[in-house]
Coordinates of C-alpha atoms in Angstrom, one line a residue:
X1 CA 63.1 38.0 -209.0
X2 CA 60.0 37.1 -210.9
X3 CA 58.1 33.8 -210.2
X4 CA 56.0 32.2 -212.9
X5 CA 53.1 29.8 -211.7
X6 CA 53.4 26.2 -212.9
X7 CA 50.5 24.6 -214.1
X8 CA 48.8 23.0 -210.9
X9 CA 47.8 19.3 -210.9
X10 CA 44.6 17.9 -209.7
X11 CA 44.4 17.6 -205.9
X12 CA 42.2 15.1 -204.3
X13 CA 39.0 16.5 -202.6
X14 CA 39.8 17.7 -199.0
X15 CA 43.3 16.4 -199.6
X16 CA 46.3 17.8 -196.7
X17 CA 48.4 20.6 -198.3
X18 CA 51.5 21.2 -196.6
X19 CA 52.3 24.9 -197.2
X20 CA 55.9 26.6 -196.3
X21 CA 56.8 30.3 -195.6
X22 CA 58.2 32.1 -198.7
X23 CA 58.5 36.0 -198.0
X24 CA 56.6 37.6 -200.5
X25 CA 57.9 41.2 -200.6
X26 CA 61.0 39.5 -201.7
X27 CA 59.1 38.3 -204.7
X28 CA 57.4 41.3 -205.3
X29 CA 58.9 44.7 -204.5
X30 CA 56.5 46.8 -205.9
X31 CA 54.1 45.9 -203.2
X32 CA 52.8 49.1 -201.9
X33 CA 51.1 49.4 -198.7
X34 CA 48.3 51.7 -197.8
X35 CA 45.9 52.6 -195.0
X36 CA 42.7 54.3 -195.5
X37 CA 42.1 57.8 -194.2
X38 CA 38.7 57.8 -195.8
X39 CA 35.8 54.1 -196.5
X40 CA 38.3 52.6 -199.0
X41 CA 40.1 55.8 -200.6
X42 CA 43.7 54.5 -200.5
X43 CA 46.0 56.7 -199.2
X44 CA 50.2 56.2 -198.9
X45 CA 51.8 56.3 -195.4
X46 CA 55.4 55.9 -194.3
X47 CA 54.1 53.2 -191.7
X48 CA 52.5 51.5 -194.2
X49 CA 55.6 51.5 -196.2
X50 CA 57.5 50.3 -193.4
X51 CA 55.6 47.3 -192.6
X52 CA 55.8 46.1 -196.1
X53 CA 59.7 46.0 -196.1
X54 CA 60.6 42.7 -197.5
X55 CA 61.9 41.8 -194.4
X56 CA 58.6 42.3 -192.7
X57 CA 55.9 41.0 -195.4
X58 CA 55.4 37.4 -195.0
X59 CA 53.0 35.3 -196.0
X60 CA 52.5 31.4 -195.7
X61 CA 52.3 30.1 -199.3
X62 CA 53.3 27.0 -201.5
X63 CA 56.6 28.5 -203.3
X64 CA 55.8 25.9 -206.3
X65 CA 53.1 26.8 -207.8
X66 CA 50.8 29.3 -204.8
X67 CA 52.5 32.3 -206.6
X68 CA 52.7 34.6 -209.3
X69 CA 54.2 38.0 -210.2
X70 CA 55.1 37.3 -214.0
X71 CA 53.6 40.3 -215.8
X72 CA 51.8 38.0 -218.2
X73 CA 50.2 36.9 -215.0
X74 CA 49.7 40.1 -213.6
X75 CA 48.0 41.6 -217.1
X76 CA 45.5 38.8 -217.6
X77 CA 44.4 39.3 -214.3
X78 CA 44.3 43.5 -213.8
X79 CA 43.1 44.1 -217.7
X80 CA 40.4 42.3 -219.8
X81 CA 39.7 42.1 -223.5
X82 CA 35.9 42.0 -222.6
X83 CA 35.5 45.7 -221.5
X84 CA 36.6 49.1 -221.8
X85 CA 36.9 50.1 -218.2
X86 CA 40.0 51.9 -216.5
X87 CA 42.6 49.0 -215.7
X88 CA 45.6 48.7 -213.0
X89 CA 47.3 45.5 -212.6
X90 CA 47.5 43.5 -209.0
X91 CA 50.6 43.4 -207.6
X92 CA 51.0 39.6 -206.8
X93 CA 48.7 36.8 -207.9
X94 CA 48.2 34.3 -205.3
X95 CA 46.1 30.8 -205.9
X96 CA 44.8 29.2 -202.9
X97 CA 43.3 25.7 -202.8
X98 CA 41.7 25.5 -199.2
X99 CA 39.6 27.7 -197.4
X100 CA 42.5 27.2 -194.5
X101 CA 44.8 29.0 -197.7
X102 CA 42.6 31.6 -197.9
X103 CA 42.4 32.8 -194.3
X104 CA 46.1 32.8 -194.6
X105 CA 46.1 35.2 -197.4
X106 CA 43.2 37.2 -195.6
X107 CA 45.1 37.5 -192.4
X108 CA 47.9 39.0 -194.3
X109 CA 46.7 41.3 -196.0
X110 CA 44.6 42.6 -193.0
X111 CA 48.4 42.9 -190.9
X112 CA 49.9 44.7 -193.8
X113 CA 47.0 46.8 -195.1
X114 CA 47.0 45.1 -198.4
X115 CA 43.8 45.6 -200.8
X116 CA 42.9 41.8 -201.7
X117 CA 40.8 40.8 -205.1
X118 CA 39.2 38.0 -205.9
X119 CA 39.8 36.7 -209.5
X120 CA 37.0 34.1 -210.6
X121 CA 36.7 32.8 -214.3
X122 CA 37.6 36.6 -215.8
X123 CA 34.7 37.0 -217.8
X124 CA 33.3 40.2 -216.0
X125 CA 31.9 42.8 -218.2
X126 CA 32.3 45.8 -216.1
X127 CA 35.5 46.0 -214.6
X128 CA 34.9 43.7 -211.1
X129 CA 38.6 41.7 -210.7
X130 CA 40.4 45.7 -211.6
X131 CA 43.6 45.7 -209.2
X132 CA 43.8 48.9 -206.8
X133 CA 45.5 51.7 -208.4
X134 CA 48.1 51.3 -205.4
X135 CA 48.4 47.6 -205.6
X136 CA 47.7 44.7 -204.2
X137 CA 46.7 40.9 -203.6
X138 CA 44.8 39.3 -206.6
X139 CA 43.6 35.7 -204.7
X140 CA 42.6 33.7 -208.1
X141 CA 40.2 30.8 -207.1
X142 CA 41.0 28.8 -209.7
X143 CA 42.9 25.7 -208.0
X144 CA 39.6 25.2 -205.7
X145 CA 37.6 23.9 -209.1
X146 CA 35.9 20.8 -207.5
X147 CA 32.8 19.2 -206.9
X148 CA 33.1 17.7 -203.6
X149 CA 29.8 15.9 -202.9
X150 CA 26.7 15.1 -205.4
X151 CA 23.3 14.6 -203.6
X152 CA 21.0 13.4 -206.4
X153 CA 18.1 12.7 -203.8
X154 CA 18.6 15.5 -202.8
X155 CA 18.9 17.5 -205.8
X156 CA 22.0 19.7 -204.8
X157 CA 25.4 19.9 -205.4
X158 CA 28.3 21.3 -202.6
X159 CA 31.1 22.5 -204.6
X160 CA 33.9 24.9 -204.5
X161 CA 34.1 28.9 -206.0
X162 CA 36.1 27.7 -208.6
X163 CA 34.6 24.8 -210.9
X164 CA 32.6 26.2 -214.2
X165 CA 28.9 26.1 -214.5
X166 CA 29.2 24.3 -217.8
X167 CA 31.7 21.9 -216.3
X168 CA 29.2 20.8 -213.5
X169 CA 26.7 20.4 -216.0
X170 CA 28.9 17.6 -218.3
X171 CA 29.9 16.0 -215.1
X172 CA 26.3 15.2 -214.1
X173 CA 25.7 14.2 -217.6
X174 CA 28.8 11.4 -217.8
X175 CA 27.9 10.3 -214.2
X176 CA 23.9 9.5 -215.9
X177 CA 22.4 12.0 -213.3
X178 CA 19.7 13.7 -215.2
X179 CA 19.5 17.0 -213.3
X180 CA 22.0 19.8 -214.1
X181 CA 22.3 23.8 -212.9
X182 CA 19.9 26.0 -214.9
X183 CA 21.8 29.5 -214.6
X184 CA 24.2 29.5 -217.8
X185 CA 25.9 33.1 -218.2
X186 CA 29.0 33.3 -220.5
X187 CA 30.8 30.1 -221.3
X188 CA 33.7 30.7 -218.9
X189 CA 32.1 31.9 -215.6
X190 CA 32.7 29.9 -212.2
X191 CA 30.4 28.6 -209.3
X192 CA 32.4 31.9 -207.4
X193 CA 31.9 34.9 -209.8
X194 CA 28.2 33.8 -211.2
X195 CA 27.2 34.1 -206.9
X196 CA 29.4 37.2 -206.4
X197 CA 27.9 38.7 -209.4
X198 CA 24.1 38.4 -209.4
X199 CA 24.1 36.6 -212.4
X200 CA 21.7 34.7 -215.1
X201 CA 21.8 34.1 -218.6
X202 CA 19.0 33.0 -221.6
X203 CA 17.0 30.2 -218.9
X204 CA 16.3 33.3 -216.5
X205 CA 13.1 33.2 -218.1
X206 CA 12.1 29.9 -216.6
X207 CA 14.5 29.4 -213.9
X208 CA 15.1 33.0 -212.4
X209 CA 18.4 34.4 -211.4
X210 CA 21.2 34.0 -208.9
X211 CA 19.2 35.6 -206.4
X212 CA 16.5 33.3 -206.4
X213 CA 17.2 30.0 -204.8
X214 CA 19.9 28.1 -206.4
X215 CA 22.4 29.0 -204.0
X216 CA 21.6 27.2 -200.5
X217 CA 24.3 28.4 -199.2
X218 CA 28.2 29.2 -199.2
X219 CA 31.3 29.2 -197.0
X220 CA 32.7 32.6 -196.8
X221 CA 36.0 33.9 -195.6
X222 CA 35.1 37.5 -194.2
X223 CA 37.6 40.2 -193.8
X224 CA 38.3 39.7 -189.9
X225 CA 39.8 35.9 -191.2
X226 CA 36.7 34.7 -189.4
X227 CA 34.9 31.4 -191.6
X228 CA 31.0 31.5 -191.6
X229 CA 28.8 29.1 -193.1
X230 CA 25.6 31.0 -194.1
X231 CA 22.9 28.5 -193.7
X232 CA 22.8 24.6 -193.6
X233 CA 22.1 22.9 -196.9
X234 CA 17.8 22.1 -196.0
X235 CA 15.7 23.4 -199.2
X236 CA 14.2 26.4 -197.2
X237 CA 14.9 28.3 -193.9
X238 CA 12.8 30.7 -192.1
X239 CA 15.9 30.6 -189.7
X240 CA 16.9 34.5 -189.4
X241 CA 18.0 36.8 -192.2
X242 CA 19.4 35.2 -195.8
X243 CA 23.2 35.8 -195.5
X244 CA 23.6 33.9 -198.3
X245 CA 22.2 36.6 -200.1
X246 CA 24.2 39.3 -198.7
X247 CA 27.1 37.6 -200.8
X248 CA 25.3 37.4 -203.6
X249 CA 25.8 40.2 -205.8
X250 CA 28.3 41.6 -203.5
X251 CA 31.1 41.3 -206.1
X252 CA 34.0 40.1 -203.5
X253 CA 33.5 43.4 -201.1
X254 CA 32.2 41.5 -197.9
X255 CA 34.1 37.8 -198.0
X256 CA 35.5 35.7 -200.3
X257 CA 33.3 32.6 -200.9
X258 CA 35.2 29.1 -200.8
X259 CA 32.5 26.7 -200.8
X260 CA 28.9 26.6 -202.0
X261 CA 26.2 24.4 -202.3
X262 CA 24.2 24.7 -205.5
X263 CA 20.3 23.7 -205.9
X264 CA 19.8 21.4 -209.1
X265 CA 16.8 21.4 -211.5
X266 CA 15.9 18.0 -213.8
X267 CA 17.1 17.8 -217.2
X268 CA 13.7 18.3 -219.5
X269 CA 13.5 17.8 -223.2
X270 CA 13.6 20.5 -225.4
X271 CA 13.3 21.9 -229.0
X272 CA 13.8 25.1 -230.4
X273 CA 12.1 27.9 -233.0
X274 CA 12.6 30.8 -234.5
X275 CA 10.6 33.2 -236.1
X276 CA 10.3 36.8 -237.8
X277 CA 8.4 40.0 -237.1
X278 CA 8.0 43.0 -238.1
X279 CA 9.4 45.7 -235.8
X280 CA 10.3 44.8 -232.1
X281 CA 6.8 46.1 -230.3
X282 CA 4.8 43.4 -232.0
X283 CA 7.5 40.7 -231.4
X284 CA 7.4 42.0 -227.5
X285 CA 3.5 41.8 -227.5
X286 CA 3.7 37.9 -228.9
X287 CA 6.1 37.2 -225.9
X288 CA 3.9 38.7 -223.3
X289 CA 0.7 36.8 -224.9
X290 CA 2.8 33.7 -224.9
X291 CA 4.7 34.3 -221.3
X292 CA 1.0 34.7 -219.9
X293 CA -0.8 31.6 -221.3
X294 CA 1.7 29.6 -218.3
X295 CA 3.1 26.9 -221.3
X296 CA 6.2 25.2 -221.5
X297 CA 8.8 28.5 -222.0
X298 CA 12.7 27.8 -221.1
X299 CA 14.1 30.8 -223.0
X300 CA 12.8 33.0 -225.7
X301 CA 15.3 35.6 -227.1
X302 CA 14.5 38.8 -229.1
X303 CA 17.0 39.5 -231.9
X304 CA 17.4 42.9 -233.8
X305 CA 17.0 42.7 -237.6
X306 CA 21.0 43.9 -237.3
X307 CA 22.1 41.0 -235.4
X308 CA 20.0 38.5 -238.4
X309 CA 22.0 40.5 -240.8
X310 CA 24.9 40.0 -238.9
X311 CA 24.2 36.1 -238.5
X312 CA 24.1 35.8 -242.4
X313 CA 27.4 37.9 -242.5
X314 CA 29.6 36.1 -240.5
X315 CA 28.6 32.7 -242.4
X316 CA 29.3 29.7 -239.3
X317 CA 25.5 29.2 -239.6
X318 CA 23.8 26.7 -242.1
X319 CA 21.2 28.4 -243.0
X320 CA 19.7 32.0 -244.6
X321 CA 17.7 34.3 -242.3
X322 CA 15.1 36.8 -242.8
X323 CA 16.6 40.5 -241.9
X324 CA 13.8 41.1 -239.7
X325 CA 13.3 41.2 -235.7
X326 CA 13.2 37.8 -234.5
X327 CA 12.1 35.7 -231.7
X328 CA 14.1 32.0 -230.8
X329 CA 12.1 30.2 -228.6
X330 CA 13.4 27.3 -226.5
X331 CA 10.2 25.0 -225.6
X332 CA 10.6 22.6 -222.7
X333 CA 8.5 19.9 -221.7
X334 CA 8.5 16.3 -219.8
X335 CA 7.3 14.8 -223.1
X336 CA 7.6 15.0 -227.1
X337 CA 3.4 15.4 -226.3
X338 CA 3.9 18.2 -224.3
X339 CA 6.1 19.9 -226.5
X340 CA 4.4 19.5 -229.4
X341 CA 1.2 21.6 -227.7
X342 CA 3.2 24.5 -226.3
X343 CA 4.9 24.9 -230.3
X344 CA 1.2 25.0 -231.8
X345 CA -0.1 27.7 -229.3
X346 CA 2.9 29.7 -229.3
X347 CA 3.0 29.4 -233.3
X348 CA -0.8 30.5 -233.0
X349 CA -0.1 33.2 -230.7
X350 CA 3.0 34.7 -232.9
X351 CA 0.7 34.9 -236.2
X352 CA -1.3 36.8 -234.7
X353 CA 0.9 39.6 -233.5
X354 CA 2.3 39.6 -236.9
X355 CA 4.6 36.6 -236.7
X356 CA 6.0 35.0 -240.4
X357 CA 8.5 32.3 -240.9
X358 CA 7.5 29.8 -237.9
X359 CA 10.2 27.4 -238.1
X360 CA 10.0 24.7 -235.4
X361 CA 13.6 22.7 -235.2
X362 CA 12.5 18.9 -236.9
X363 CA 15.7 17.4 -235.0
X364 CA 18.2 17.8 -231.8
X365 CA 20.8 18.7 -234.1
X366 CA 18.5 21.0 -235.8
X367 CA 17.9 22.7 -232.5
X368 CA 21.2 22.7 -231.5
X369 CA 22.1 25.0 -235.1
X370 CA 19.3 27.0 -234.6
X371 CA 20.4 27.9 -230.9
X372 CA 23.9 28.1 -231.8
X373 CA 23.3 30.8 -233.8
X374 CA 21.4 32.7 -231.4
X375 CA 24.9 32.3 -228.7
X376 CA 27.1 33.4 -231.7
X377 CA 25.8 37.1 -230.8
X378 CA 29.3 38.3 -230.3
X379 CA 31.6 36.7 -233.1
X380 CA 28.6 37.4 -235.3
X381 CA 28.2 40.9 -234.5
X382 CA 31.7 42.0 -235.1
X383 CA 31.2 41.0 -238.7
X384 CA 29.2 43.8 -239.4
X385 CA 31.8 46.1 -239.1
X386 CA 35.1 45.0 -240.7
X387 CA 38.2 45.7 -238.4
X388 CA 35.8 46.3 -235.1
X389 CA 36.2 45.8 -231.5
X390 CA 32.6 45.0 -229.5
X391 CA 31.5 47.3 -226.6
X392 CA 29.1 44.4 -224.8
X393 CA 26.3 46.1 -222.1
X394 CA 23.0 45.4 -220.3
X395 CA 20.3 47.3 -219.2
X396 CA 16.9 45.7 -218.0
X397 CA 13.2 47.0 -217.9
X398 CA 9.6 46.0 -217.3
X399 CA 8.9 43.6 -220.3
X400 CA 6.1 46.2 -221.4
X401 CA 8.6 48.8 -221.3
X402 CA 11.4 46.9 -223.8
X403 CA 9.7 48.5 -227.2
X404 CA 10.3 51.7 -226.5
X405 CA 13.7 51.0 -224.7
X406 CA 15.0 49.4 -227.7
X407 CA 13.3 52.1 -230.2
X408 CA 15.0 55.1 -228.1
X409 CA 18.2 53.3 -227.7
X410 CA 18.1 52.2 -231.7
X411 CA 17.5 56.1 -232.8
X412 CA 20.1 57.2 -230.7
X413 CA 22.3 54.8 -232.3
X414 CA 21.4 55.8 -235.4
X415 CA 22.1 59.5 -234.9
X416 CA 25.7 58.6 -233.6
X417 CA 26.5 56.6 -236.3
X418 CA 27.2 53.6 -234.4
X419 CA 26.5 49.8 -235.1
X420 CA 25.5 48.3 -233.2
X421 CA 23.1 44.8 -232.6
X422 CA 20.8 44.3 -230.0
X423 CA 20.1 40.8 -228.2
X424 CA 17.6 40.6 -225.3
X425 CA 16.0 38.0 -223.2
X426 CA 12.7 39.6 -223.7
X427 CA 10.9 37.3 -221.2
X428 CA 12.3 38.9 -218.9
X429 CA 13.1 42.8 -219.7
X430 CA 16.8 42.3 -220.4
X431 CA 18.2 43.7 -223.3
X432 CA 21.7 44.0 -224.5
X433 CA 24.0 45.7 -226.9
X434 CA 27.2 45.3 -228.5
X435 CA 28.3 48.3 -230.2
X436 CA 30.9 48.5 -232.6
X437 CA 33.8 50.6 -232.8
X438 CA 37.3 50.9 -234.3
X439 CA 38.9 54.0 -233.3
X440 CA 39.1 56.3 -229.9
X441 CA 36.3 58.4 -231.6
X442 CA 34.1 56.0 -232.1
X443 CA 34.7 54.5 -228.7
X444 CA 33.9 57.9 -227.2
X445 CA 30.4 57.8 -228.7
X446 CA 30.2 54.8 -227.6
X447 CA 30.7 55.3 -224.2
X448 CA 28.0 58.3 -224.3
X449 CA 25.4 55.6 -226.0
X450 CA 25.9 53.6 -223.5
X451 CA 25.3 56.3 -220.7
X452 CA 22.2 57.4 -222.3
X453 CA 20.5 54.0 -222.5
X454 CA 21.6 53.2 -218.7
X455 CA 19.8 57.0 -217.9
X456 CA 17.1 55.5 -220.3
X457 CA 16.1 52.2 -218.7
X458 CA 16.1 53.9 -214.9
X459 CA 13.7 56.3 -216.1
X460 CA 11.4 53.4 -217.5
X461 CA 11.7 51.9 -213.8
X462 CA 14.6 49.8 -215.3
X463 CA 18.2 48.7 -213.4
X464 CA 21.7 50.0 -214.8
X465 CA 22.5 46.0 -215.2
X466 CA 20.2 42.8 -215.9
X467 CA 22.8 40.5 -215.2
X468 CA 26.8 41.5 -215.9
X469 CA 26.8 43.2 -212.1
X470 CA 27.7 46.7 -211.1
X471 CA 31.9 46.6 -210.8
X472 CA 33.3 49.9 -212.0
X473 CA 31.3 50.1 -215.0
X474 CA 27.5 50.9 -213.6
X475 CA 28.4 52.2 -210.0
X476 CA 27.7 55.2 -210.8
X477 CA 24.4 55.0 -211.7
X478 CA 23.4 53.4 -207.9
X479 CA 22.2 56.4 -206.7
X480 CA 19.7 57.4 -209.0
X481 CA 18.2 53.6 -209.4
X482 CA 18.1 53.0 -205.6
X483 CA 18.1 56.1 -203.7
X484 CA 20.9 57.1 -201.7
X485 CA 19.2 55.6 -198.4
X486 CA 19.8 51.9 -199.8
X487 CA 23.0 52.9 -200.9
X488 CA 24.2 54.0 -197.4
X489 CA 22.8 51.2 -196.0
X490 CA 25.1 49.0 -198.2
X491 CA 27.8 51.1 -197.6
X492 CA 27.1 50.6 -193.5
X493 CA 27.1 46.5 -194.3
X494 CA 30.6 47.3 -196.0
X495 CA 31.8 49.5 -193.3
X496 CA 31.1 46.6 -190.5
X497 CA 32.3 43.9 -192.5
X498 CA 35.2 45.3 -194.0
X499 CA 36.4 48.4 -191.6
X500 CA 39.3 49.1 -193.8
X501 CA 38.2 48.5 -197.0
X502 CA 40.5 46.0 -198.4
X503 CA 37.8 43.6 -200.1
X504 CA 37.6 44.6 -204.2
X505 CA 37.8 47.9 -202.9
X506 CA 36.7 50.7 -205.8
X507 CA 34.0 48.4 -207.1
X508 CA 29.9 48.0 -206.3
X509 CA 30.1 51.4 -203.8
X510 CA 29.8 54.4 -206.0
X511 CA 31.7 57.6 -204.7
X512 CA 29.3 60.1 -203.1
X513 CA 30.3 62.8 -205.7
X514 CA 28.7 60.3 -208.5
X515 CA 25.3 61.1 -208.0
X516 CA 26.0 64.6 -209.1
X517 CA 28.2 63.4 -211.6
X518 CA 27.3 63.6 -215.4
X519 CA 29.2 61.4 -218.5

């Protein structure tokens, strides 16, 4: 029998959910139990088998809606279209909407030896939400999507894993509360996944990362069943160690998060410009003059002359660009004044490193065109290559080190025969690719490129990822960029919080035989 989720309704905040016992291995057959004879390596036993008979697997969930083993169901949430990464499909897909829900689930896959994924907003790069080759529990987080108290004196926000970044952001704009949450990844990503991730996006610039302050804290279901609350929701604590930051980047392999209070920053004008250089070095120089003069910087983007070409090609903008390496600048400031002054000196600083074409937006819809174009990266890349899928990757660097990143990376391109565009948030050292591809061949080469320009930025003192977190695609490269000390001692954190290692398990944790291993 195959149950298919309906499509939930809204439940009030904090509102009673009765939930009834449904046997799940009646609902799912194929669920496959497993102990572990080695930290996480899955391994079939006939006691593990037993115990998942259908007449012994049961599990207290909402037979409505809680539920899911349709294979459409299943597919969206083992594969992605985003990445190229080995796949496996969960066994059952099960949506909580309580912390209480989520114990439940916890406590049930502990008993039966179950591995147990968190599912988020699905727009992982590298493979994190993969099911276990074996099976397994997929909890989506989806149904806890609200925002349960606003403190605007406060200038915080307590939330749960499962409400968008860009949907907290519109809410505090309809409600007239002029503050809004500054990390903004890709369009889909949740409260949940951007914490379990690491993340950031084009504002890291001025506003940092996940790992900086903006989450106070979180709720967190660990592995035992046990609830913690890492920290109460005062600005700053000198209170003991930061377990909110042992979650954070964590990828779902210590606890799954179910609440979190968010820090907010104050909504300040802005205005944006773009302008043209000749080769990436002297575009990278402008940024760290401009980065070091302290003005009014929210985000400034480096752009390949490929990705310009590409912008021209695909044809949703409005206007003609120079094929050159460009910079788009996003100024920010508490008045039109302020603004004003921090366009002048940048535009004095890019002339001269070479800088043509400063064109400073003349309205807010002008802006917003000019910045659209700049988030089009990955419809507009693909339009360089006619019938081509996008391989999308991140590597990040000391800013002084990006030039000759991006040179290497560009001539090894080159000598591939790949395209490819490059897009990086050059404040900051973190540069990205999309390469193109349309056949296994191609996506071969691709797959070497790629390895190369990870080896690359960890030779330049660089990290393997910038922002789209480690999952399956980057664990590998842990051991050369942080020494297999640090590695052990997150595998010990892993091994105490999770003895059996049923949390994500295959992500994050590279196997000890990958820091021989070559591509």
């Amino acid at each position: 029998m195959t149950f298919v989720r309906r499509q939930s309704s809204s439940v009030p905040l904090k509102s009673p959910r009765s939930w009834s016992p449904i046997v799940i291995g009646s609902i799912a057959s194929g669920l496959i139990g497993y102990s572990l004879s080695a930290f996480w390596k899955p391994s079939l036993t006939s006691e593990a088998l037993e115990e998942t008979e259908p007449k012994n697997f049961g599990i207290y969930l909402d037979s409505d809606d809680a539920v899911s083993t349709h294979p459409d169901d299943l597919r969206i949430h083992g594969y992605s279209e985003n990445d190229y990464h080995p796949s496996a499909p969960h066994t059952v897909i099960v949506y909580p909407r309580s912390t209480e829900d989520v114990v439940k689930i916890v406590k049930t896959a502990v008993k039966y030896r179950m591995p147990l994924t968190p599912f988020s907003g699905g727009t992982s790069l590298e493979g994190s939400y993969r099911g276990s080759p074996v099976g397994g529990i997929c909890v989506d987080m989806s149904d806890m999507n609200k925002i349960i108290e606003i403190h605007e004196a406060d200038s915080d926000l307590v939330c749960q894993p499962g409400v968008g970044w860009m949907e907290i952001n519109e809410t505090l704009q309809k409600k007239g509360i002029p503050l809004f949450f500054p990390l903004d990844p890709g369009p889909g990503a949740t409260i949940g996944g951007m914490m379990s991730t690491g993340c950031s996006g084009t504002n890291a610039v001025r506003y940092g990362t996940a790992k900086g302050e903006w989450f106070l804290n979180a709720t967190v279901v660990l592995p035992s069943g046990e609830v913690i609350k890492t920290r109460q929701r005062a600005r700053k604590s000198a209170a003991g160690f930061d377990t909110t930051k042992l979650f954070i980047g964590a990828e779902g392999t210590l606890g799954i998060i179910t609440e979190v209070t968010i820090r907010l920053a104050p909504v300040l004008p802005t205005t944006v410009a773009v302008v043209h250089f000749p080769d990436v070095k002297r575009a990278t120089e402008a940024v760290i003059d401009v980065m070091n003069r302290g003005v009014g910087i929210q985000c400034v983007e480096l752009c390949d002359s490929e990705f310009m070409r590409s912008i021209n090609l695909f044809g949703a903008s409005q206007r003609k660009y120079p094929e050159q390496d460009s910079l788009f600048f996003k100024f920010q400031g508490p008045t039109s004044a302020s603004i004003a002054e921090t366009a002048k000196i940048v535009r004095e600083i890019v002339q001269k490193h070479g800088g043509t074409g400063f064109e400073l937006a003349r309205s807010e819809k002008e802006a917003h065109d000019l910045w659209a174009d700049r988030k089009n990266a990955l419809y507009s890349g693909l339009a360089l290559l006619e019938g081509s899928r996008g391989w999308s990757t991140d590597v990040c660097v000391p800013v002084s080190k990006l030039p000759q990143l991006v040179y290497e990376t560009k001539k090894d391109l080159e000598r591939l025969g790949l395209v490819s565009i490059v897009v990086g948030h050059v404040g900051d050292g973190n540069f990205h690719t999309q390469l193109l591809f349309r056949n296994d061949k191609e996506l071969e080469s691709v797959r070497e490129a790629v390895h190369r320009m990870v080896e690359r930025a960890i030779k330049l003192e660089g990290t393997c990822t910038g922002e789209h977190g480690v999952g399956i695609g980057k664990r590998e490269y842990l051991y050369e960029e942080l020494g297999e000390g640090t590695v052990e001692l997150m595998r010990s954190v892993k091994r105490t919080l999770d003895p059996l290692g049923l949390f994500n398990p295959g992500k994050l944790y590279p196997d000890r035989i990958d820091k021989k291993s070559k591509h």
